[in-house]
Coordinates of C-alpha atoms in Angstrom, one line a residue:
X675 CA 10.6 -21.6 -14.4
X676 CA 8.7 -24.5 -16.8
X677 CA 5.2 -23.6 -18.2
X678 CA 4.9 -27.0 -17.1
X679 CA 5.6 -27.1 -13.5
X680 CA 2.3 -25.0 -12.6
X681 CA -0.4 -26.3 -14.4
X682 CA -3.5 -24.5 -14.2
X683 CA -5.8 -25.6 -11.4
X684 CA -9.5 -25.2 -11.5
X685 CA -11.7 -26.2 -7.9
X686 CA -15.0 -25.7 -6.4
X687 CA -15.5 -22.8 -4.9
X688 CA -16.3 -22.6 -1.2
X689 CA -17.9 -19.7 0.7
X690 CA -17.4 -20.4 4.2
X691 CA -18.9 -17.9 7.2
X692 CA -17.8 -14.1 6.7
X693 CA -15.4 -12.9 9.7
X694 CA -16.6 -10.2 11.3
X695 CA -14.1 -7.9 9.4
X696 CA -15.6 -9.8 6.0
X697 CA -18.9 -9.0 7.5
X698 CA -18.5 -5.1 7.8
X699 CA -17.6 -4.2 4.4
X700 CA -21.0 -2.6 3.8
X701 CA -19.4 -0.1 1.1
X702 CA -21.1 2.7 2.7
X703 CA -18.2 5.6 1.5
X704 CA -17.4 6.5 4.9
X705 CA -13.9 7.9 5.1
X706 CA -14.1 11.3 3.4
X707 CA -14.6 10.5 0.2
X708 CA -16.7 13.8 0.1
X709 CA -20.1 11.7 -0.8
X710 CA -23.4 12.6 1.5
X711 CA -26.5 11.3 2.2
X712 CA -28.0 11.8 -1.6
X713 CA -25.0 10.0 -2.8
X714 CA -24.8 7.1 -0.7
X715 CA -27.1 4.7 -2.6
X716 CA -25.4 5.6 -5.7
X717 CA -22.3 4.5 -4.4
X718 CA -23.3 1.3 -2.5
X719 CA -25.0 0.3 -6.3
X720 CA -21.3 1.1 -8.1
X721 CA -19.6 -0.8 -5.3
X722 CA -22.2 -3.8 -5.3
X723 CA -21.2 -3.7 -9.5
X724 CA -17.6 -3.7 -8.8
X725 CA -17.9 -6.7 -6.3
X726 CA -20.0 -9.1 -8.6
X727 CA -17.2 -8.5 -11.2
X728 CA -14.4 -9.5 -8.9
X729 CA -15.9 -12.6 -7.3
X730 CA -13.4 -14.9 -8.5
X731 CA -10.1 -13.0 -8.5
X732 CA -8.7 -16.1 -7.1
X733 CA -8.9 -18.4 -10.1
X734 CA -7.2 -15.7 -11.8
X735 CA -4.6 -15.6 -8.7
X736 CA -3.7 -18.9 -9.4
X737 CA -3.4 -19.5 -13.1
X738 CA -0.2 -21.0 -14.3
X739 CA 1.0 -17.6 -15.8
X740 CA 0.6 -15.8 -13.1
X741 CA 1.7 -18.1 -10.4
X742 CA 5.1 -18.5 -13.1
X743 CA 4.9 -14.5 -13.6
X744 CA 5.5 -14.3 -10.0
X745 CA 7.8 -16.9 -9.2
X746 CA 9.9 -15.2 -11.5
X747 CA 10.0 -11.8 -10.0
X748 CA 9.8 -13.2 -6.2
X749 CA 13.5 -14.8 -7.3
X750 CA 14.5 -11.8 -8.9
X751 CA 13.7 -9.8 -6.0
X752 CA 16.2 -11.7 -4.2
X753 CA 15.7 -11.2 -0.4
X754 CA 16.6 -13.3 2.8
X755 CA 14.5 -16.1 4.1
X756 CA 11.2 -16.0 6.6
X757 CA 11.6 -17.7 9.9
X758 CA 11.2 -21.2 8.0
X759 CA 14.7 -20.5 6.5
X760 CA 14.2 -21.2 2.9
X761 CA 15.5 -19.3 0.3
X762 CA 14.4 -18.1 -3.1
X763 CA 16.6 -20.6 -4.6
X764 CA 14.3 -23.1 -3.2
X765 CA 10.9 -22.0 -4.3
X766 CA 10.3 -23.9 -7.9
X767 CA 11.1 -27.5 -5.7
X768 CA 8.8 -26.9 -3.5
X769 CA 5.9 -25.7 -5.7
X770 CA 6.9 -28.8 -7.8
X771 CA 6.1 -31.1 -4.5
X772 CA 3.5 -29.2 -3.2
X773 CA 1.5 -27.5 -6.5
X774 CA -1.7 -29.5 -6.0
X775 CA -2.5 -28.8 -1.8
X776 CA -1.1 -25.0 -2.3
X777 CA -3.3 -23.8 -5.2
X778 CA -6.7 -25.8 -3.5
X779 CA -5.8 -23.6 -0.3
X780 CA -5.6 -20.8 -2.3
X781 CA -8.9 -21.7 -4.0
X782 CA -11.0 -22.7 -1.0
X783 CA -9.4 -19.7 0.8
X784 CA -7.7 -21.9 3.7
X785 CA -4.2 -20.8 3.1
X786 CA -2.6 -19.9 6.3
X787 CA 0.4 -17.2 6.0
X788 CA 3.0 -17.8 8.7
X789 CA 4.1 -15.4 10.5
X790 CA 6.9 -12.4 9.4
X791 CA 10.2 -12.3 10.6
X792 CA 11.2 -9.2 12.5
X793 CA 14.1 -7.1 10.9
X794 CA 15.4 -3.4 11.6
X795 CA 17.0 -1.2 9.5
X796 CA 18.6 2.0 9.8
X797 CA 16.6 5.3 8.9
X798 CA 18.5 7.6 6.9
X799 CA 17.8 10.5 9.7
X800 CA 18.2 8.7 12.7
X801 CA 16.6 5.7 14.5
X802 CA 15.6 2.4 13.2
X803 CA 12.8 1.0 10.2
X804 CA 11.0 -2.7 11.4
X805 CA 11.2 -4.5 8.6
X806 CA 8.6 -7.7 8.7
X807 CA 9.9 -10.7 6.4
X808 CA 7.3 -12.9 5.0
X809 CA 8.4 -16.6 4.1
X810 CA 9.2 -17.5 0.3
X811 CA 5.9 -19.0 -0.3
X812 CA 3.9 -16.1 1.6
X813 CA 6.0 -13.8 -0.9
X814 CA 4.5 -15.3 -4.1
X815 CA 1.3 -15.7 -3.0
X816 CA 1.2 -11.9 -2.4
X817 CA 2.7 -11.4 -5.3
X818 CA 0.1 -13.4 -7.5
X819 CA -2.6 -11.6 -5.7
X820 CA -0.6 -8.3 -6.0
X821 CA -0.5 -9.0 -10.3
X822 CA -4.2 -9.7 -10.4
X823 CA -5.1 -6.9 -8.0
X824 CA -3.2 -3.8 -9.6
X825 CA -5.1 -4.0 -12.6
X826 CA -8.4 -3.5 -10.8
X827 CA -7.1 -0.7 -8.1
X828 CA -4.1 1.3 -9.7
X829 CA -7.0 3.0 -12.1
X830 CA -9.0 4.1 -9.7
X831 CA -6.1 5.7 -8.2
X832 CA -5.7 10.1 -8.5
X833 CA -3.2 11.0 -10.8
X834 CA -1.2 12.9 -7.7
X835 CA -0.4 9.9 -6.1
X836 CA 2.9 8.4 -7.3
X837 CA 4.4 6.0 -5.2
X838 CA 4.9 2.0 -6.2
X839 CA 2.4 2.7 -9.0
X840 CA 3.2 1.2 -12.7
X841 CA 4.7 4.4 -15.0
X842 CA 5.2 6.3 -12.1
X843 CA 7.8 7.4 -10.4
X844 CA 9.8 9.8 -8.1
X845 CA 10.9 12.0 -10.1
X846 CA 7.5 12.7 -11.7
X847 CA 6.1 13.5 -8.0
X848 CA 9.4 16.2 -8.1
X849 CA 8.4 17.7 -11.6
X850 CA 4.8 18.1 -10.5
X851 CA 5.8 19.5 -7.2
X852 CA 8.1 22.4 -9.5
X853 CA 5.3 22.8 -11.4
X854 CA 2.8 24.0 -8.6
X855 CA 6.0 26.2 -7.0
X856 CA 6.4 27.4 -10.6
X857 CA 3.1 28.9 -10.4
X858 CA 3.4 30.6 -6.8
X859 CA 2.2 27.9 -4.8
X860 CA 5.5 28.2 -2.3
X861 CA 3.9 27.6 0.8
X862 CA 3.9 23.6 1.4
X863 CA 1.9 21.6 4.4
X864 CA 4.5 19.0 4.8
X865 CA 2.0 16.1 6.3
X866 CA 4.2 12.9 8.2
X867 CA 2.0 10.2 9.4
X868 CA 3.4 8.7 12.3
X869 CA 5.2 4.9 12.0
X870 CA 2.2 4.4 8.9
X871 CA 3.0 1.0 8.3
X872 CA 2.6 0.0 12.4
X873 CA -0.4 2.2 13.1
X874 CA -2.6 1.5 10.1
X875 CA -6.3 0.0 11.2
X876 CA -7.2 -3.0 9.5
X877 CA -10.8 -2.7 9.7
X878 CA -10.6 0.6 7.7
X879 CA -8.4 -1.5 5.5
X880 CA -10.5 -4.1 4.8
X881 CA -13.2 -1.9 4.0
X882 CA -11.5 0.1 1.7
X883 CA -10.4 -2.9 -0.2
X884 CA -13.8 -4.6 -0.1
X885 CA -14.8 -1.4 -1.4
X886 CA -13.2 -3.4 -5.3
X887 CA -12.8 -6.8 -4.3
X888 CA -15.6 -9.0 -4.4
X889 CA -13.8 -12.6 -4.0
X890 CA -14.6 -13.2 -0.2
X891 CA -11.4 -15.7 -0.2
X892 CA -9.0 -13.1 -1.2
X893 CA -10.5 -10.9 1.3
X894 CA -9.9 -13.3 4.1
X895 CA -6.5 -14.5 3.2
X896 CA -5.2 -10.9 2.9
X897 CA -6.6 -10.3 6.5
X898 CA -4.7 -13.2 7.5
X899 CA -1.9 -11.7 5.8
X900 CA -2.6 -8.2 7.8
X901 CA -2.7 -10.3 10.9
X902 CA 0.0 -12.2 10.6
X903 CA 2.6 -12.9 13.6
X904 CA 5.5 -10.7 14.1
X905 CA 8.7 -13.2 15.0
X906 CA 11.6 -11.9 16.8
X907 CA 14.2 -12.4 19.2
X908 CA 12.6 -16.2 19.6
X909 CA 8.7 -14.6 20.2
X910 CA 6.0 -14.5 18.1
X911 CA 3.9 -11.0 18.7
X912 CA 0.9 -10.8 17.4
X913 CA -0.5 -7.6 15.6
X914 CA -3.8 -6.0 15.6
X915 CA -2.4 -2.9 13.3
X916 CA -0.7 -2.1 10.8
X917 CA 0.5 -3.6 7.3
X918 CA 4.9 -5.1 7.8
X919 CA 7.2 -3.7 5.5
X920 CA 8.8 -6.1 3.4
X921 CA 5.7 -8.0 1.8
X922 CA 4.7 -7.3 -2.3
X923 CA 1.7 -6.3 -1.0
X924 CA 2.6 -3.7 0.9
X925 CA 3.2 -0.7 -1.1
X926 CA -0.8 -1.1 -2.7
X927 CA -2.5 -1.6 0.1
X928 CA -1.0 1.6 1.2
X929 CA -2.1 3.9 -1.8
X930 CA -5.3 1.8 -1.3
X931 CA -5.7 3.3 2.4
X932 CA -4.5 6.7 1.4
X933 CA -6.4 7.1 -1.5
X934 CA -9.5 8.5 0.7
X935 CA -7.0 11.2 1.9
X936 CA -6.0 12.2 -2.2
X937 CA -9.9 12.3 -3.0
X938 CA -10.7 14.5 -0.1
X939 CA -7.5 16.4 -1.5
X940 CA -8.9 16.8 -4.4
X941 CA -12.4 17.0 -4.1
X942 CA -11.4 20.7 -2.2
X943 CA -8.9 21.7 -5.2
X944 CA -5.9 21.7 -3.6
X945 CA -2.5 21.3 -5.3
X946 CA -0.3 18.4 -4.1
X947 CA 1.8 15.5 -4.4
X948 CA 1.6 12.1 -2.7
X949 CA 4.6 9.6 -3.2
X950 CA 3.9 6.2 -0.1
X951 CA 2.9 8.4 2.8
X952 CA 4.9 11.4 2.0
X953 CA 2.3 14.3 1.2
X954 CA 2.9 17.9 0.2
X955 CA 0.4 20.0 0.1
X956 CA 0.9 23.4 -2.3
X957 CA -0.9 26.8 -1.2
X958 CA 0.0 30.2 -1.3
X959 CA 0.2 31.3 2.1
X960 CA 1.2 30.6 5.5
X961 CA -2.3 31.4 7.1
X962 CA -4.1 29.1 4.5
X963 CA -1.3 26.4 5.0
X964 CA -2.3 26.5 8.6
X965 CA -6.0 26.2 7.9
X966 CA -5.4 23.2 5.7
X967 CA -2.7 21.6 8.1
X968 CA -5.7 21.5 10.9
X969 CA -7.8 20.0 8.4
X970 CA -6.3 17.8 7.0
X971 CA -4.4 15.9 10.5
X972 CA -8.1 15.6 11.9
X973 CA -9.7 14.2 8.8
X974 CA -6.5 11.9 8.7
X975 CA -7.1 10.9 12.5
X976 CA -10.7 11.0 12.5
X977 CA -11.4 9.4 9.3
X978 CA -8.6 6.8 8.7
X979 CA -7.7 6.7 12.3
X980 CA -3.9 7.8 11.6
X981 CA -1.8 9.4 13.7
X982 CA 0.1 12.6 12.3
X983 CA 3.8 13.5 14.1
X984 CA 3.6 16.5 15.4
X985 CA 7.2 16.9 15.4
X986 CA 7.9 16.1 12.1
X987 CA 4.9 18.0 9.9
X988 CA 5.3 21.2 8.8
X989 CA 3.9 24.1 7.4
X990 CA 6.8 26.3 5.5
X991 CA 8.8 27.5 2.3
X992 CA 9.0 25.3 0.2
X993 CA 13.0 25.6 0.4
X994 CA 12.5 24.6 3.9
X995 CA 11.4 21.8 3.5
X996 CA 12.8 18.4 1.9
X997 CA 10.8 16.8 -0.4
X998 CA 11.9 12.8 -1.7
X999 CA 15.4 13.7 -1.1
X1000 CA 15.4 17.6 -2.6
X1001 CA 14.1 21.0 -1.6
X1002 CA 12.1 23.6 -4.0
X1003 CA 13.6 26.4 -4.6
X1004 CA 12.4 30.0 -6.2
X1005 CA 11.1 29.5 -9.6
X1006 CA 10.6 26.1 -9.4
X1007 CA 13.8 25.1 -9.5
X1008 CA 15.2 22.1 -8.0
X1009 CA 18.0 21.0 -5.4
X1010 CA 19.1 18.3 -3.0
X1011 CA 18.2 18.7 -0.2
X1012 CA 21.0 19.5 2.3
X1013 CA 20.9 15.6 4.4
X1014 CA 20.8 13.8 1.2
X1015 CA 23.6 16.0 -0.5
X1016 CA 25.3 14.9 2.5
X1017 CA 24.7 11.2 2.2
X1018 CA 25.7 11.0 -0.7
X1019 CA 28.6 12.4 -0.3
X1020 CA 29.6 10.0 2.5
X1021 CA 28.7 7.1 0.2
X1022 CA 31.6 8.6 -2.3

C-alpha cells in the first residue's frame, strides 16, 4: 500500500461522558494479584502513572505507518468477509474514499464496529469452535490498536505465559514443560476453562485493561468491540460475554485477562506453563496437585468469574495427559500425544 494513501491525521481530542464500564476502572488490584490492604495505594499511584502516559494511544493508533503497517498484515492474513461482504482485496479503495471520516471516528472515539459474523469450525476432539468474523475495516482497526497496544502490555506479561506473544512460541511452552518434569515435577494440574472465549466478563476485562490504558477512546471503542453483535443464520444476537474468535485482538486480550491467574501462579512458586488458556500446572504429587486444583478453579471462578470444565481438567502423570499436541514422558522426554499422532496420520 502507498505511504501516500494514509496521511497522517491529527484532531481535537474529545472526552465525552465515561460508560459505566469506563467509569469502574478504579485500578484497585482486585483479581488476585496477591496485593493487600498496605499495597493498595501503591498500586492505584503506579496505575494512575501508567494511565497519564497512555492518554493518547489513539493518535498513535492512527498514524500513517501504522494504519499502512496493518493494512498490510490484515491482507496478508487473508480471511473471508464480515456480513458486509467485502474482501481484503477491497480494503486500500475504501480507505482511499473514506480516509478522512474513518481516522476522525477513530480520534473522537465514535467508531462504531459492526457486528461479527457467526462461523463454526470443527474441534480436533469432537464438537464444534464459533468463530466470530469481524468486517475488513473492523479487522484493521483492531489491528492498529493491537500494534500500538502490544508494546505497552506484552512486558508486563510473566515469562510462563506463551501464547500469541512476540518471540514466543509453542514449542518453548513444551521445552519449559520438560524442563520442570526433568526435575521431578511429574504430577501436572491440567486446568480447561470452559468455552473461555464465550464466558469471559467484560467488566473484569475492561478493568484489567484500564489497569494500562489510559486513552478513554480506546477504552470505549474496544468495549464496543467486546460488545459487538453476533450475526448468524439471518439474526443478529447480541452478547454480554465473552471476546469472538477470529478478531486481531483477540489473542491479547486474553493473556491480558489471564495474566491475574499467572501472577497468582507465581506469586505462590509454583512451576507451570500457560500457552492461550491452556495451563499446566507442575508439582510433585498427587495430594498437592489436588490441593492446588481446588485452589486454583475457585480463584479462577471467584476472581475472574471463569468457569473451569469439570470434565475436562485433570490432575495426573504427566504421560497422562496431553499437553499442545504431546505428552511428557519420564525424564523429560517428549512424545505426541496419542490423538494428534493420529491426526496426523489421517492427514498423510
Amino acid at each position: 500500500m502507498d505511504r501516500e494513501r494514509l496521511t497522517k491525521t491529527t484532531g481535537r481530542e474529545m472526552h465525552p461522558t465515561p460508560t459505566p464500564t469506563e467509569a469502574s476502572l478504579d485500578g484497585s488490584g482486585e483479581g488476585g494479584t496477591g496485593t493487600g490492604p498496605i499495597e493498595e495505594p501503591r498500586l492505584s499511584a503506579a496505575i494512575a502513572r501508567r494511565r497519564a502516559l497512555t492518554s493518547r494511544l489513539m493518535e498513535q493508533v492512527v498514524e500513517q505507518d501504522n494504519l499502512n503497517q496493518a493494512c498490510r498484515r490484515v491482507v496478508a492474513n487473508k480471511g473471508s468477509p464480515g456480513i458486509d461482504g467485502m474482501g481484503v482485496g477491497q480494503l486500500a479503495d475504501w480507505i482511499e474514499s473514506h480516509r478522512e471520516s474513518f481516522t476522525t471516528s477513530l480520534l473522537d472515539g465514535s467508531y462504531q464496529p459492526s457486528p461479527v459474523r457467526g462461523a463454526s469450525i470443527p474441534k480436533p476432539d469432537g464438537g464444534q469452535r464459533q468463530l466470530g468474523i469481524p468486517t475488513v475495516i473492523d479487522r484493521l482497526v483492531q489491528q492498529a490498536m493491537l500494534q500500538v497496544l502490544t508494546p505497552i502490555l506484552d512486558p508486563t506479561f510473566s515469562p510462563s505465559s506463551h501464547g500469541f506473544r512476540p518471540n514466543r512460541s509453542a514449542h518453548d511452552a513444551l521445552r519449559k514443560a520438560q524442563a520442570y518434569v526433568a526435575e521431578g515435577y511429574t504430577t501436572v494440574v491440567d486446568i480447561d476453562p470452559e468455552k473461555f472465549f464465550d464466558r469471559v466478563n467484560h467488566d473484569v476485562l475492561m478493568n484489567r485493561l484500564g489497569r494500562h490504558v489510559g486513552d478513554k477512546r480506546m477504552l470505549r471503542i474496544i468495549g464496543r468491540f467486546l460488545r459487538a453483535g453476533l450475526m448468524q443464520d439471518g439474526v443478529c444476537v447480541e452478547r454480554e460475554e465473552g471476546t469472538p474468535q477470529g478478531g486481531p485482538l483477540s489473542p491479547l486480550l486474553a493473556n491480558l485477562m489471564l495474566d491475574d491467574l499467572d501472577k497468582e501462579l507465581e506469586k505462590r512458586g509454583h512451576r507451570f506453563c500457560r500457552y492461550a488458556y491452556d495451563c499446566n500446572i507442575y508439582v510433585q504429587s498427587a495430594k498437592a496437585g489436588e490441593r492446588v486444583m481446588a485452589s486454583v478453579t475457585t480463584f479462577l471462578e471467584d476472581k475472574l468469574h471463569l468457569r473451569v470444565n469439570r470434565h475436562k481438567s485433570a490432575v495426573a502423570h504427566v504421560s497422562e495427559r496431553k499437553f499442545l499436541g504431546h505428552r511428557h514422558l519420564n525424564g523429560g522426554r517428549l512424545g505426541l500425544a496419542p490423538n494428534s499422532l493420529k491426526r496426523a496420520k489421517e492427514r498423510l
